[in-house]
Amino acid sequence: MGGGHHHEPFKVPDYKVYNNWQAFPQLAAHQERLGRIGLKDPWIRNSVYLFDYRWASQGGWPRMVKNTLFRGWKTGVVAAIIVIALEESYMKMKHGHTSWGAHH
């Protein structure tokens, strides 16, 4: 079940790699906003992977949503046009009219 393409030994990154959250403007701005109201996010380093474009997730949630919603939309539009054209030509051949001008 998993394809067997993930082999040991797994490389676990050192936690110190994620202590560079100040290098990401979004996280620095987040910490600054919290600081203005007297708060601090002790777990901010856990959000570094969302903004570190070197990793496979590249871009975190915004990019994932964009890729999910918009990937393949051009192919989908072309497929929809082809299906509509085929359906309308079939209706024209079988019933003598299309659904655009049909009187039910």
Coordinates of C-alpha atoms in Angstrom, one line a residue:
M1 CA 0.0 0.0 0.0
G2 CA 2.2 3.1 -0.2
G3 CA 4.1 2.2 -3.4
G4 CA 7.3 1.3 -1.6
H5 CA 9.1 4.3 -3.0
H6 CA 9.9 5.9 0.4
H7 CA 12.8 3.9 1.7
E8 CA 14.6 4.2 5.0
P9 CA 16.7 5.8 6.4
F10 CA 14.4 8.8 6.6
K11 CA 16.1 12.1 7.0
V12 CA 14.5 14.1 9.8
P13 CA 15.5 17.8 9.6
D14 CA 17.1 19.4 12.6
Y15 CA 14.6 21.7 14.5
K16 CA 17.2 24.5 14.4
V17 CA 16.6 24.8 10.6
Y18 CA 13.2 26.4 11.4
N19 CA 14.5 29.0 13.8
N20 CA 15.0 31.4 10.9
W21 CA 11.4 32.7 10.9
Q22 CA 12.6 36.3 11.0
A23 CA 13.8 35.8 7.4
F24 CA 10.2 35.5 6.2
P25 CA 8.4 38.9 6.0
Q26 CA 5.0 37.4 6.6
L27 CA 6.0 35.7 9.8
A28 CA 8.0 38.7 11.0
A29 CA 4.9 40.9 10.4
H30 CA 2.8 38.4 12.3
Q31 CA 5.1 38.5 15.3
E32 CA 5.2 42.3 15.2
R33 CA 1.4 42.5 15.2
L34 CA 1.2 40.2 18.1
G35 CA 3.9 42.2 19.9
R36 CA 1.8 45.4 19.6
I37 CA -0.9 43.9 21.7
G38 CA 1.5 42.3 24.1
L39 CA 1.4 38.7 22.8
K40 CA 4.1 36.4 21.5
D41 CA 3.8 33.2 19.3
P42 CA 6.1 30.6 20.8
W43 CA 5.4 28.2 18.0
I44 CA 6.0 30.5 15.1
R45 CA 8.9 28.4 13.9
N46 CA 6.3 25.7 13.1
S47 CA 4.9 27.9 10.3
V48 CA 8.2 28.4 8.5
Y49 CA 7.6 25.5 6.1
L50 CA 4.5 27.3 4.8
F51 CA 6.6 30.2 3.5
D52 CA 9.9 28.4 2.6
Y53 CA 9.7 28.0 -1.1
R54 CA 12.6 25.5 -1.2
W55 CA 10.4 22.7 0.1
A56 CA 8.0 20.6 -2.0
S57 CA 4.9 22.3 -0.7
Q58 CA 6.1 25.6 -2.1
G59 CA 3.9 28.4 -1.0
G60 CA 1.8 26.6 1.6
W61 CA -2.0 26.9 1.5
P62 CA -2.4 29.7 -1.0
R63 CA -0.4 27.9 -3.7
M64 CA -2.1 24.5 -2.8
V65 CA -5.5 26.1 -3.2
K66 CA -4.5 27.7 -6.5
N67 CA -3.1 24.5 -7.9
T68 CA -6.2 22.5 -6.8
L69 CA -8.7 24.9 -8.2
F70 CA -7.0 26.1 -11.4
R71 CA -4.9 23.1 -12.6
G72 CA -6.4 21.8 -15.8
W73 CA -9.1 24.4 -16.2
K74 CA -8.1 25.1 -19.8
T75 CA -8.5 21.4 -20.7
G76 CA -11.8 21.4 -18.9
V77 CA -13.1 24.3 -20.9
V78 CA -12.1 22.7 -24.2
A79 CA -13.7 19.4 -23.1
A80 CA -16.9 21.2 -22.1
I81 CA -17.1 22.9 -25.5
I82 CA -16.6 19.6 -27.3
V83 CA -19.3 17.9 -25.3
I84 CA -21.8 20.7 -25.9
A85 CA -21.0 20.7 -29.6
L86 CA -21.5 17.0 -29.9
E87 CA -24.7 17.0 -27.9
E88 CA -26.2 19.9 -29.9
S89 CA -25.2 18.2 -33.2
Y90 CA -26.8 15.0 -32.1
M91 CA -30.0 16.8 -31.1
K92 CA -30.1 18.5 -34.5
M93 CA -29.7 15.2 -36.3
K94 CA -32.2 13.3 -34.2
H95 CA -34.9 15.9 -33.5
G96 CA -34.3 18.5 -36.2
H97 CA -33.6 21.3 -33.7
T98 CA -31.1 22.1 -30.9
S99 CA -31.9 22.8 -27.3
W100 CA -31.2 26.5 -27.9
G101 CA -34.3 27.0 -30.0
A102 CA -36.4 24.1 -28.7
H103 CA -40.1 24.5 -27.6
H104 CA -41.0 21.9 -25.1

